[in-house]
Coordinates of C-alpha atoms and ligand atoms in Angstrom, one line a residue:
M516 CA -133.5 -54.5 -151.2
S517 CA -136.4 -55.7 -148.6
H518 CA -135.5 -56.1 -145.4
V519 CA -135.8 -59.8 -145.0
A520 CA -132.7 -60.1 -143.0
P521 CA -132.8 -63.2 -140.6
L522 CA -132.4 -61.3 -137.7
R523 CA -133.6 -58.1 -137.0
Y524 CA -132.8 -56.0 -134.3
C525 CA -134.2 -52.4 -133.3
L526 CA -133.1 -50.1 -130.6
E527 CA -134.9 -46.6 -129.3
P528 CA -134.0 -44.8 -126.8
H529 CA -137.6 -44.0 -125.4
D530 CA -137.2 -43.1 -121.9
L531 CA -134.6 -40.9 -121.6
A532 CA -135.5 -39.6 -117.8
G533 CA -135.8 -43.1 -116.6
H534 CA -132.9 -44.6 -118.2
R535 CA -135.2 -47.2 -120.6
C536 CA -134.6 -48.5 -123.9
R537 CA -137.1 -50.3 -125.9
V538 CA -135.3 -53.0 -128.1
S539 CA -136.9 -55.4 -130.4
L540 CA -135.9 -58.7 -132.1
T541 CA -137.5 -60.1 -135.0
I542 CA -136.6 -63.8 -135.6
E543 CA -137.2 -64.9 -138.9
H544 CA -137.0 -68.3 -138.9
P545 CA -137.3 -69.4 -135.5
D546 CA -136.9 -73.0 -134.0
P547 CA -140.0 -74.6 -134.8
Q548 CA -139.7 -76.8 -131.5
G549 CA -139.4 -73.3 -129.7
Q550 CA -136.9 -70.8 -129.7
Q551 CA -133.6 -70.1 -127.3
V552 CA -132.6 -67.0 -126.6
S553 CA -129.9 -65.2 -123.9
L554 CA -128.4 -62.6 -123.1
P555 CA -124.3 -62.9 -122.2
A556 CA -123.7 -63.3 -118.3
W557 CA -120.2 -60.8 -119.4
I558 CA -118.6 -58.8 -121.7
P559 CA -115.4 -59.9 -123.4
G560 CA -112.5 -58.1 -122.0
S561 CA -113.7 -57.8 -118.6
Y562 CA -113.8 -61.2 -117.0
L563 CA -116.5 -61.0 -114.1
M564 CA -120.0 -62.2 -114.4
R565 CA -122.3 -59.3 -114.9
E566 CA -125.8 -60.8 -115.6
F567 CA -126.6 -58.3 -118.4
A568 CA -130.0 -60.1 -117.9
R569 CA -130.8 -59.2 -114.7
Q570 CA -131.4 -55.2 -115.9
I571 CA -134.2 -56.1 -118.7
E572 CA -137.4 -55.2 -117.1
T573 CA -139.8 -56.6 -119.2
L574 CA -139.4 -59.2 -122.1
Q575 CA -142.5 -60.6 -124.2
A576 CA -142.5 -62.6 -127.5
Y577 CA -145.4 -62.4 -130.6
D578 CA -146.0 -64.2 -133.2
A579 CA -146.4 -62.7 -136.9
A580 CA -149.5 -62.3 -136.4
G581 CA -149.2 -60.2 -133.2
K582 CA -150.6 -62.8 -131.1
T583 CA -148.5 -63.2 -127.5
I584 CA -146.5 -66.4 -127.6
G585 CA -145.6 -67.7 -124.1
V586 CA -141.9 -67.6 -122.4
H587 CA -140.7 -69.1 -119.5
K588 CA -137.1 -68.3 -117.9
L589 CA -134.6 -71.4 -118.1
D590 CA -131.5 -69.6 -116.3
R591 CA -130.4 -66.4 -115.3
N592 CA -129.7 -65.3 -119.0
T593 CA -131.6 -67.8 -121.2
W594 CA -135.4 -67.7 -122.4
Q595 CA -137.3 -70.5 -124.1
L596 CA -140.1 -69.5 -126.2
A597 CA -143.4 -71.6 -127.0
P598 CA -143.2 -73.6 -130.1
C599 CA -145.0 -71.2 -133.2
K600 CA -145.2 -70.8 -137.1
G601 CA -143.7 -68.2 -138.7
A602 CA -141.8 -65.1 -137.4
V603 CA -141.4 -64.4 -134.2
T604 CA -140.8 -60.8 -132.2
I605 CA -139.4 -60.4 -128.7
K606 CA -139.6 -57.0 -127.1
T607 CA -137.8 -55.9 -124.1
V608 CA -137.6 -52.9 -121.9
V609 CA -134.0 -52.5 -120.8
Y610 CA -133.0 -50.4 -118.2
C611 CA -129.5 -48.5 -118.7
N612 CA -128.0 -46.3 -116.0
D613 CA -124.7 -47.7 -115.7
M614 CA -121.9 -45.3 -116.6
S615 CA -119.0 -47.7 -116.9
V616 CA -117.4 -49.3 -120.3
R617 CA -119.4 -52.0 -119.6
S618 CA -122.6 -51.7 -120.1
A619 CA -125.5 -49.3 -120.8
H620 CA -126.0 -45.4 -120.3
L621 CA -128.8 -43.6 -121.1
D622 CA -129.2 -40.0 -120.3
D623 CA -130.9 -36.5 -122.0
S624 CA -126.9 -36.2 -122.7
H625 CA -126.4 -39.4 -124.2
G626 CA -126.9 -42.6 -124.9
F627 CA -124.3 -45.1 -124.9
F628 CA -124.7 -49.3 -125.7
N629 CA -122.9 -51.7 -125.7
G630 CA -124.8 -55.2 -127.6
T631 CA -124.1 -57.6 -124.8
S632 CA -126.4 -55.6 -122.6
L633 CA -129.2 -55.0 -125.1
F634 CA -129.4 -57.6 -128.0
L635 CA -130.8 -61.1 -127.3
Q636 CA -128.1 -63.9 -128.7
V637 CA -130.8 -66.6 -131.2
H638 CA -129.7 -69.7 -130.0
G639 CA -128.6 -72.2 -133.7
Q640 CA -128.4 -68.9 -135.4
E641 CA -125.3 -67.0 -134.3
D642 CA -123.6 -66.9 -137.8
Q643 CA -126.7 -65.2 -139.1
P644 CA -126.3 -61.4 -140.4
C645 CA -128.0 -59.0 -137.8
L646 CA -129.7 -56.0 -139.3
L647 CA -129.9 -53.0 -136.5
E648 CA -132.5 -50.3 -136.9
L649 CA -131.7 -47.5 -134.7
L650 CA -134.1 -45.0 -133.7
P651 CA -133.3 -41.7 -131.8
P652 CA -134.6 -40.6 -128.9
P653 CA -138.5 -39.8 -128.9
A654 CA -138.7 -35.5 -130.3
N655 CA -139.6 -33.6 -126.7
S656 CA -139.2 -30.1 -126.7
T657 CA -137.5 -30.8 -123.2
Y658 CA -134.2 -32.0 -124.9
Q659 CA -132.2 -31.1 -127.9
Q660 CA -132.0 -34.4 -129.1
Q661 CA -132.5 -34.1 -132.1
T662 CA -129.5 -32.9 -132.9
W663 CA -128.3 -36.5 -131.6
Q664 CA -125.4 -38.0 -133.7
V665 CA -124.7 -41.7 -134.1
H666 CA -120.9 -42.8 -133.9
T667 CA -120.0 -46.4 -133.5
S668 CA -117.7 -48.8 -135.8
L669 CA -120.8 -50.7 -136.8
P670 CA -121.0 -50.5 -140.5
E671 CA -123.9 -48.9 -141.8
A672 CA -126.2 -51.2 -143.9
K673 CA -125.3 -50.5 -147.6
G674 CA -127.6 -51.5 -149.9
W675 CA -130.3 -51.8 -147.6
E676 CA -133.5 -50.0 -147.9
G677 CA -133.5 -47.1 -144.5
A678 CA -129.7 -47.4 -144.4
A679 CA -128.1 -45.3 -142.3
Q680 CA -125.8 -42.2 -143.5
R681 CA -123.1 -42.0 -142.2
H682 CA -123.2 -40.4 -138.0
G683 CA -127.1 -41.2 -139.1
F684 CA -129.9 -43.2 -137.4
G685 CA -131.2 -45.9 -139.6
Y686 CA -130.2 -49.4 -140.4
Y687 CA -126.7 -50.7 -139.0
L688 CA -125.7 -54.3 -140.5
A689 CA -123.3 -57.4 -138.2
P690 CA -122.0 -59.9 -140.3
N691 CA -122.6 -62.0 -137.0
Y692 CA -123.7 -62.3 -133.5
D693 CA -120.4 -61.8 -132.2
A694 CA -119.6 -58.7 -134.4
L695 CA -123.0 -57.1 -133.4
I696 CA -121.8 -57.6 -129.4
D697 CA -118.4 -55.8 -130.4
H698 CA -119.2 -52.8 -131.9
P699 CA -120.6 -50.3 -129.0
I700 CA -122.6 -47.2 -129.7
E701 CA -122.6 -43.5 -128.8
M702 CA -125.0 -41.6 -129.5
G703 CA -125.6 -37.8 -129.0
T704 CA -123.6 -34.5 -129.0
P705 CA -120.4 -35.5 -128.3
T706 CA -117.1 -33.7 -129.5
V707 CA -115.4 -35.1 -132.4
A708 CA -111.9 -35.1 -134.6
S709 CA -110.8 -37.5 -137.2
F710 CA -107.3 -38.5 -138.7
E711 CA -105.9 -40.9 -140.9
A712 CA -103.2 -43.3 -140.1
Y713 CA -101.6 -44.6 -143.1
G714 CA -105.0 -44.2 -144.8
A715 CA -106.8 -45.8 -142.3
E716 CA -109.8 -43.2 -140.6
H717 CA -109.6 -43.2 -136.9
E718 CA -112.2 -40.9 -135.2
L719 CA -112.1 -39.2 -131.5
I720 CA -115.2 -38.6 -129.7
F721 CA -115.5 -37.0 -126.0
T722 CA -118.4 -37.4 -124.5
G723 CA -118.8 -34.4 -121.9
I724 CA -118.2 -31.0 -121.1
I725 CA -114.1 -30.2 -121.4
P726 CA -113.6 -26.3 -121.8
G727 CA -110.8 -25.4 -123.5
L728 CA -110.3 -28.8 -124.4
D729 CA -107.0 -28.9 -126.9
L730 CA -108.0 -31.5 -129.6
E731 CA -105.4 -30.5 -132.0
R732 CA -102.7 -31.7 -129.5
I733 CA -104.7 -35.0 -128.8
V734 CA -104.7 -35.9 -132.4
A735 CA -101.1 -35.4 -133.4
D736 CA -100.4 -37.4 -130.3
V737 CA -103.1 -40.1 -130.6
K738 CA -102.0 -40.2 -134.5
R739 CA -98.4 -41.5 -133.8
I740 CA -99.3 -43.9 -131.6
C741 CA -101.4 -45.5 -134.3
E742 CA -98.9 -45.2 -136.6
T743 CA -95.9 -46.6 -134.3
Q744 CA -98.3 -49.7 -133.7
I745 CA -99.6 -50.4 -137.2
R746 CA -95.9 -50.6 -138.4
F747 CA -95.0 -52.6 -135.4
F748 CA -97.5 -55.7 -136.6
E749 CA -97.1 -55.1 -140.6
P750 CA -93.9 -53.3 -140.8
E751 CA -94.3 -54.0 -144.7
T752 CA -97.7 -53.3 -145.8
Q753 CA -99.1 -50.6 -143.3
R754 CA -102.4 -52.0 -143.0
A755 CA -104.5 -51.1 -140.1
P756 CA -106.0 -54.4 -138.4
F757 CA -109.7 -53.0 -138.1
L758 CA -110.3 -52.8 -141.8
D759 CA -111.4 -56.6 -142.0
S760 CA -114.7 -55.2 -139.9
S761 CA -115.2 -51.8 -140.0
D762 CA -114.0 -48.5 -142.4
R763 CA -112.9 -46.7 -139.0
Y764 CA -111.6 -47.2 -135.8
V765 CA -113.6 -45.2 -133.0
F766 CA -111.8 -44.3 -129.5
M767 CA -115.4 -42.9 -127.7
T768 CA -114.6 -41.7 -124.2
Q769 CA -116.5 -40.6 -121.2
V770 CA -115.2 -37.9 -119.5
L771 CA -115.5 -37.7 -116.2
G772 CA -114.8 -36.1 -112.4
E773 CA -113.6 -39.0 -111.7
G774 CA -112.8 -42.4 -113.7
Y775 CA -110.8 -44.1 -115.6
G776 CA -110.7 -47.0 -117.3
G777 CA -111.4 -48.6 -120.9
L778 CA -112.5 -51.6 -122.8
E779 CA -111.1 -52.8 -126.5
H780 CA -113.3 -53.8 -129.6
R781 CA -112.6 -54.7 -132.7
A782 CA -112.5 -51.4 -134.5
S783 CA -113.4 -49.3 -131.3
T784 CA -112.3 -49.0 -128.2
A785 CA -114.8 -47.2 -125.1
L786 CA -112.6 -45.1 -122.6
I787 CA -113.5 -43.2 -119.3
C788 CA -110.9 -40.6 -118.2
N789 CA -110.4 -38.0 -115.4
R790 CA -111.5 -33.8 -117.2
R791 CA -108.2 -32.7 -115.6
D792 CA -106.2 -35.4 -117.2
L793 CA -107.1 -34.0 -120.5
P794 CA -104.8 -30.9 -122.1
I795 CA -106.2 -27.3 -122.3
K796 CA -105.1 -25.4 -125.2
G797 CA -102.4 -22.9 -124.9
R798 CA -100.7 -25.2 -122.1
P799 CA -98.2 -27.3 -123.4
E800 CA -96.6 -28.8 -120.9
Q801 CA -97.2 -32.8 -120.4
S802 CA -99.1 -33.6 -117.5
E803 CA -98.9 -37.3 -115.6
G804 CA -102.6 -37.4 -116.0
Y805 CA -102.5 -36.7 -119.9
R806 CA -99.6 -39.4 -119.7
N807 CA -101.8 -41.6 -118.3
F808 CA -104.9 -41.5 -120.9
L809 CA -102.8 -41.7 -123.9
G810 CA -100.9 -45.0 -122.0
L811 CA -104.7 -46.0 -121.6
V812 CA -105.1 -45.3 -125.4
S813 CA -101.9 -47.3 -126.7
H814 CA -103.2 -50.0 -124.3
E815 CA -106.6 -50.5 -125.8
Y816 CA -105.4 -49.9 -129.5
F817 CA -102.7 -52.7 -128.9
H818 CA -105.6 -55.1 -128.0
T819 CA -106.8 -54.7 -131.5
W820 CA -104.1 -57.0 -132.3
N821 CA -103.5 -58.6 -129.4
V822 CA -106.6 -60.1 -127.4
K823 CA -109.2 -59.1 -130.1
R824 CA -107.6 -61.1 -133.0
I825 CA -104.7 -63.1 -131.5
K826 CA -106.7 -64.5 -128.5
P827 CA -106.2 -67.8 -126.0
A828 CA -108.2 -70.7 -127.8
V829 CA -110.7 -70.6 -125.1
F830 CA -112.0 -67.1 -126.2
A831 CA -112.3 -68.7 -130.4
P832 CA -115.4 -68.5 -129.7
Y833 CA -116.4 -67.3 -127.1
D834 CA -118.8 -68.6 -124.5
L835 CA -120.6 -65.7 -123.0
S836 CA -122.6 -67.9 -120.8
R837 CA -119.5 -69.1 -118.6
E838 CA -116.2 -68.1 -117.2
G839 CA -113.8 -68.9 -119.4
H840 CA -110.4 -69.8 -118.0
T841 CA -107.4 -69.4 -119.3
R842 CA -103.6 -69.4 -117.9
L843 CA -102.4 -66.9 -120.4
L844 CA -104.0 -63.2 -119.4
W845 CA -100.5 -62.3 -119.0
V846 CA -99.6 -62.8 -122.4
F847 CA -102.4 -60.9 -123.3
E848 CA -102.8 -58.1 -120.6
G849 CA -99.1 -58.4 -119.5
F850 CA -97.7 -58.2 -122.9
T851 CA -100.2 -55.3 -123.4
S852 CA -99.2 -53.5 -120.6
Y853 CA -95.4 -53.8 -121.7
Y854 CA -95.8 -52.5 -125.1
D855 CA -98.4 -49.9 -124.1
D856 CA -95.4 -47.3 -122.4
L857 CA -92.6 -48.8 -125.2
L858 CA -94.6 -47.6 -127.6
L859 CA -95.4 -44.3 -126.6
F860 CA -91.6 -44.2 -126.2
R861 CA -91.2 -45.6 -129.4
A862 CA -93.8 -43.0 -130.8
G863 CA -91.8 -40.3 -129.2
V864 CA -95.1 -39.6 -127.2
I865 CA -92.9 -39.5 -124.0
D866 CA -89.4 -39.4 -123.5
Q867 CA -87.0 -41.9 -121.9
P868 CA -86.8 -40.1 -118.6
T869 CA -90.9 -40.4 -118.0
Y870 CA -90.0 -44.1 -120.0
L871 CA -87.9 -45.3 -117.2
A872 CA -90.1 -44.0 -114.9
N873 CA -93.0 -45.7 -115.6
I874 CA -91.0 -49.0 -115.7
S875 CA -90.0 -48.6 -111.8
R876 CA -93.7 -47.4 -111.0
T877 CA -94.5 -51.1 -112.0
I878 CA -91.6 -52.7 -110.8
S879 CA -92.5 -50.6 -107.4
M880 CA -96.1 -51.6 -107.9
V881 CA -95.3 -55.7 -108.3
H882 CA -93.2 -55.8 -105.3
R883 CA -95.0 -54.2 -102.5
N884 CA -97.4 -56.9 -102.2
G885 CA -96.2 -60.2 -101.0
G886 CA -99.0 -62.1 -102.9
R887 CA -96.6 -62.4 -106.0
H888 CA -94.9 -65.5 -103.9
K889 CA -98.3 -67.2 -103.9
Q890 CA -99.3 -67.0 -107.0
S891 CA -98.0 -67.1 -110.6
V892 CA -99.5 -64.6 -113.4
A893 CA -100.6 -68.0 -114.7
E894 CA -102.9 -68.6 -111.6
S895 CA -103.7 -65.6 -111.4
S896 CA -104.9 -65.4 -115.2
F897 CA -107.0 -68.5 -114.9
D898 CA -109.0 -67.2 -111.5
A899 CA -109.1 -63.6 -112.8
W900 CA -112.9 -63.8 -112.2
T901 CA -113.3 -65.0 -108.8
R902 CA -110.0 -63.4 -107.5
Y903 CA -108.7 -60.6 -109.6
Y904 CA -111.6 -59.1 -110.6
R905 CA -112.9 -59.6 -106.9
Q906 CA -110.5 -57.6 -105.0
D907 CA -110.9 -57.6 -101.3
E908 CA -108.7 -55.7 -98.7
N909 CA -106.3 -58.6 -98.3
S910 CA -105.7 -58.6 -102.2
P911 CA -102.1 -57.3 -101.9
N912 CA -101.5 -60.4 -99.4
A913 CA -102.4 -63.0 -101.9
L914 CA -102.6 -62.2 -105.1
V915 CA -100.7 -60.8 -108.0
S916 CA -101.6 -59.1 -110.6
Y917 CA -101.2 -60.6 -114.3
Y918 CA -101.3 -56.9 -115.7
T919 CA -98.0 -55.4 -113.6
K920 CA -96.4 -58.4 -113.4
G921 CA -97.4 -60.0 -116.7
A922 CA -95.4 -56.6 -118.0
L923 CA -92.4 -57.3 -116.1
V924 CA -92.7 -61.0 -117.4
A925 CA -92.8 -59.4 -120.9
L926 CA -90.0 -57.2 -120.0
G927 CA -87.4 -59.4 -118.5
L928 CA -88.4 -62.1 -121.7
D929 CA -87.6 -59.0 -124.5
L930 CA -84.2 -58.7 -122.5
F931 CA -83.6 -62.5 -122.1
I932 CA -84.3 -62.7 -126.0
R933 CA -82.2 -60.2 -127.0
R934 CA -79.5 -61.2 -124.5
E935 CA -79.8 -65.1 -126.2
T936 CA -79.6 -63.6 -129.9
L937 CA -77.0 -60.6 -129.5
D938 CA -79.9 -58.6 -129.7
R939 CA -80.7 -60.1 -133.1
H940 CA -84.4 -61.0 -131.9
S941 CA -86.5 -59.8 -129.5
L942 CA -90.0 -60.3 -127.9
D943 CA -91.2 -58.0 -130.7
D944 CA -91.0 -60.8 -133.0
V945 CA -92.5 -63.1 -131.0
L946 CA -95.7 -61.1 -131.3
R947 CA -95.6 -60.3 -135.4
L948 CA -95.1 -64.1 -135.2
M949 CA -98.8 -64.6 -133.3
W950 CA -99.9 -61.8 -135.7
D951 CA -99.2 -64.1 -138.5
R952 CA -100.5 -67.3 -137.4
Y953 CA -103.4 -66.7 -134.9
G954 CA -104.4 -62.5 -135.7
R955 CA -104.0 -61.8 -139.4
D956 CA -106.5 -64.1 -140.9
F957 CA -108.9 -64.4 -137.6
Y958 CA -112.0 -62.9 -139.2
L959 CA -111.5 -64.5 -142.9
G960 CA -111.3 -68.5 -142.1
A961 CA -112.0 -70.8 -138.7
P962 CA -110.5 -68.9 -136.0
K963 CA -108.1 -70.4 -133.9
G964 CA -107.2 -69.3 -130.7
V965 CA -103.6 -69.9 -128.9
A966 CA -103.4 -73.3 -126.5
E967 CA -103.0 -73.0 -123.5
D968 CA -99.2 -74.2 -123.5
A969 CA -98.1 -72.7 -127.0
M970 CA -96.2 -69.9 -125.6
P971 CA -92.3 -71.8 -125.5
A972 CA -92.5 -73.1 -129.0
L973 CA -94.1 -69.9 -130.6
I974 CA -90.9 -67.9 -129.0
H975 CA -88.5 -70.5 -130.0
E976 CA -89.6 -70.6 -133.5
A977 CA -89.7 -66.8 -133.9
T978 CA -86.5 -65.8 -132.3
G979 CA -84.8 -69.7 -131.7
V980 CA -84.6 -68.9 -128.0
D981 CA -85.2 -71.8 -125.5
A982 CA -87.6 -69.6 -123.3
G983 CA -89.3 -72.8 -121.9
K984 CA -87.1 -72.5 -118.1
F985 CA -88.0 -68.6 -117.9
L986 CA -91.4 -69.0 -118.5
Q987 CA -91.3 -72.0 -116.1
L988 CA -90.0 -69.5 -113.5
Y989 CA -91.8 -66.6 -114.0
A990 CA -95.2 -66.8 -115.4
E991 CA -95.9 -70.6 -114.5
G992 CA -94.1 -70.2 -111.0
R993 CA -93.6 -67.5 -108.2
H994 CA -90.3 -66.2 -108.5
D995 CA -89.6 -62.5 -109.3
V996 CA -88.4 -61.9 -112.9
P997 CA -84.3 -61.1 -112.4
L998 CA -84.3 -57.6 -113.3
D999 CA -81.1 -56.9 -111.9
K1000 CA -79.5 -59.3 -114.1
L1001 CA -81.2 -58.7 -117.2
L1002 CA -81.7 -54.8 -117.5
P1003 CA -77.7 -54.2 -117.8
I1004 CA -78.3 -55.7 -121.1
A1005 CA -80.0 -52.5 -121.9
G1006 CA -77.3 -50.2 -120.1
L1007 CA -79.7 -50.2 -117.3
R1008 CA -79.7 -50.7 -113.3
L1009 CA -82.3 -51.1 -110.7
E1010 CA -81.9 -49.1 -107.4
W1011 CA -83.9 -49.8 -104.3
R1012 CA -85.0 -46.7 -102.4
A1013 CA -87.6 -45.8 -99.3
P1014 CA -90.1 -43.3 -100.5
N1015 CA -88.5 -40.3 -99.5
N1016 CA -91.3 -38.9 -97.8
T1017 CA -92.1 -41.4 -95.3
L1018 CA -90.3 -40.7 -92.1
V1019 CA -91.5 -44.0 -90.2
G1020 CA -93.3 -47.1 -91.5
I1021 CA -96.5 -48.7 -90.9
D1022 CA -96.8 -51.5 -93.0
W1023 CA -100.5 -50.9 -93.8
R1024 CA -102.4 -49.1 -96.6
T1025 CA -105.2 -46.3 -94.9
R1026 CA -108.7 -45.1 -96.5
N1027 CA -109.8 -41.6 -95.6
Q1028 CA -113.5 -41.6 -94.9
G1029 CA -114.1 -37.9 -94.6
E1030 CA -111.7 -37.6 -91.7
E1031 CA -111.9 -40.7 -90.5
V1032 CA -108.8 -42.7 -90.7
Q1033 CA -109.2 -46.4 -91.9
V1034 CA -106.9 -49.4 -92.3
A1035 CA -107.6 -50.9 -95.8
T1036 CA -104.5 -53.3 -95.7
V1037 CA -102.2 -54.6 -93.0
Y1038 CA -99.4 -56.2 -95.0
E1039 CA -98.5 -59.4 -94.0
G1040 CA -95.5 -60.0 -91.6
G1041 CA -95.8 -56.3 -91.5
N1042 CA -95.4 -54.2 -88.2
A1043 CA -99.1 -53.4 -88.3
H1044 CA -99.9 -57.3 -88.7
L1045 CA -97.5 -58.0 -85.9
A1046 CA -99.2 -55.2 -83.4
G1047 CA -102.8 -56.9 -83.9
L1048 CA -104.1 -54.3 -86.4
S1049 CA -106.8 -54.9 -88.8
A1050 CA -108.1 -54.1 -91.8
G1051 CA -111.8 -51.9 -91.1
D1052 CA -110.0 -50.5 -87.8
R1053 CA -110.7 -46.7 -87.7
L1054 CA -108.1 -45.1 -86.0
V1055 CA -109.1 -42.4 -83.0
A1056 CA -105.8 -41.4 -81.7
I1057 CA -101.9 -42.1 -81.4
D1058 CA -99.9 -41.6 -77.8
G1059 CA -103.3 -39.6 -76.5
L1060 CA -103.5 -37.8 -79.4
R1061 CA -106.8 -37.1 -82.2
V1062 CA -105.9 -38.9 -85.3
T1063 CA -107.8 -37.2 -88.6
S1064 CA -106.9 -38.0 -92.7
S1065 CA -105.0 -34.5 -92.2
N1066 CA -102.5 -34.7 -89.6
L1067 CA -101.8 -38.1 -89.2
D1068 CA -98.4 -37.5 -91.4
S1069 CA -97.7 -34.6 -89.0
I1070 CA -98.1 -36.9 -86.2
L1071 CA -95.8 -39.4 -87.2
G1072 CA -93.2 -37.4 -88.4
R1073 CA -92.0 -36.5 -84.7
Y1074 CA -91.6 -40.4 -84.0
A1075 CA -88.3 -42.0 -84.5
V1076 CA -87.5 -45.5 -85.9
G1077 CA -87.7 -47.7 -82.8
D1078 CA -90.3 -46.0 -80.8
T1079 CA -93.4 -47.5 -79.8
I1080 CA -96.6 -45.8 -79.9
S1081 CA -99.9 -46.7 -78.4
L1082 CA -102.9 -46.1 -81.4
H1083 CA -106.5 -46.0 -80.1
L1084 CA -109.1 -47.5 -82.3
F1085 CA -112.3 -48.5 -83.0
R1086 CA -113.1 -52.2 -84.3
S1087 CA -116.8 -52.3 -84.8
D1088 CA -118.1 -50.5 -82.4
V1089 CA -115.3 -51.7 -79.3
L1090 CA -112.5 -49.0 -78.6
R1091 CA -108.9 -50.9 -78.2
Q1092 CA -105.6 -50.5 -77.6
F1093 CA -102.4 -51.6 -79.5
K1094 CA -98.8 -51.1 -79.2
L1095 CA -97.2 -50.9 -82.2
T1096 CA -93.2 -50.5 -83.2
L1097 CA -92.3 -47.8 -85.8
T1098 CA -89.6 -49.3 -88.4
A1099 CA -87.5 -47.9 -90.7
P1100 CA -89.2 -47.1 -94.0
G1101 CA -88.7 -50.4 -96.9
K1102 CA -87.0 -49.7 -99.4
H1103 CA -90.1 -50.5 -101.2
E1104 CA -89.2 -47.7 -104.3
C1105 CA -88.0 -49.0 -107.7
H1106 CA -85.6 -46.7 -109.8
V1107 CA -84.9 -47.8 -113.5
V1108 CA -81.2 -45.8 -113.7
A1109 CA -79.7 -45.2 -117.1
N1110 CA -75.9 -46.1 -116.6
A1111 CA -73.4 -43.2 -117.7
R1112 CA -72.2 -45.0 -121.0
P1113 CA -73.1 -48.6 -121.0
Ligands
LIG1023 ZN1 -105.9 -54.8 -121.5

């Protein structure tokens, strides 16, 4: 077969020390009136304008004879090529030095690339197949990159001349632009393991130096999680969801000294975790950090169904040039946050006390912040771009998280459905109906997304329960989910306690900068607020005693509820003094407790 794919991309990691890639694109049939191309302004799953085009250092266009074509920029992301005859080639140099799951990173140890940072969208040809050539880094005795391998869920261009072998450099093929930018690519020498879940191949790769890594244990746990989720959505066929897009699923993890996060894709996920969170051979205890890592794995894998396939109508298809507003992120992130833990428990990866502790932590987090009475999870979803993703010192007073409160809406809804149907139905049925209606055939027909007002009817269809009022109050409205009334259905109850390490209360959140204590957040209505403190204040002394991050608790421990203390602090460079009356620590800590005999 000849290489006349309509769109041919080439990625060459050519300057490892300088973090630069050369990326070229040949358009076989450009718009004769002048082709427009652009780079996405955001990456699906992360709702903030990132303006990836700002990392393009140079961009030049050439006609088939190699003559330069005029280019001018139309807006922050879009280029207009001058009219020309025949194929055009656009050559860019892209700076790749962002160690996150959202963009691109290249150095002498590895490369990690999201297509949204590298590959130009050819306007009007988004449905054309995209052939991608991956070149190895330059041969250079300083580095050992000759041994680099490629890890991606993007399928090799089978049948094409120069097609990559598995894990090799060469040609890969995406059916369209949407797919091209949804299969991140890792190249380097990571630690690799693989397993099958119901016959579908899964690969786990870890980039970074990880002495003593207990890979066998991770494989065993992740396999149980994947199988449990596949059974959840496809109890009859046990068919993995990504098989329409790739013959494998890839968990690509960057292991760092500090970091946590993930981003979901149709047949892979990019994760960042702390080195200390990964299990060590010969140490069987389950650390909280490792549970968090497994929770992240569970969360991102669940997204393969819920948000990559079942998605809001506004994301089907994505418009990556501007914000896509939906009031439903509490379904896509909140439900996913509910099920990530629940399915760890159902998979037997965590025990019941651990699961209840996780729910308790989520309830405590939601109830700590007064912002939940100013914003509903539907409003928080809609404004994710400018509010949840752009948090500041006042966010706890002003915002609610569609992740954590969304998970409580899911928990409450699950219990509500179970109560109304005498346990014949649950939220599981709603997710399965949504998979059936929107997800399973997503890549086969015209993609259809979930309408903004569809949830009550979907819940009714799946379970027979009228949840309209419930959602009106707790998802569209700003009321607390009445878990105290609903948890007893599951033989559980809520207890509120004061954190047991707090002797007296100051309603602030502190940040330690070196030794210095700085006020991070002042809770609205709390004693720090009433005393006149402000976020940013740098604490100097309590009753004349110098305060540092290491002695703050021991100094406060000398006082009792009702005592008034004198605080010296710097606001900007002005020394100020405030009087603050200590209060009893608030009962902010929730504990979900199992009743002895339900
Ligand atoms: Zn998520």
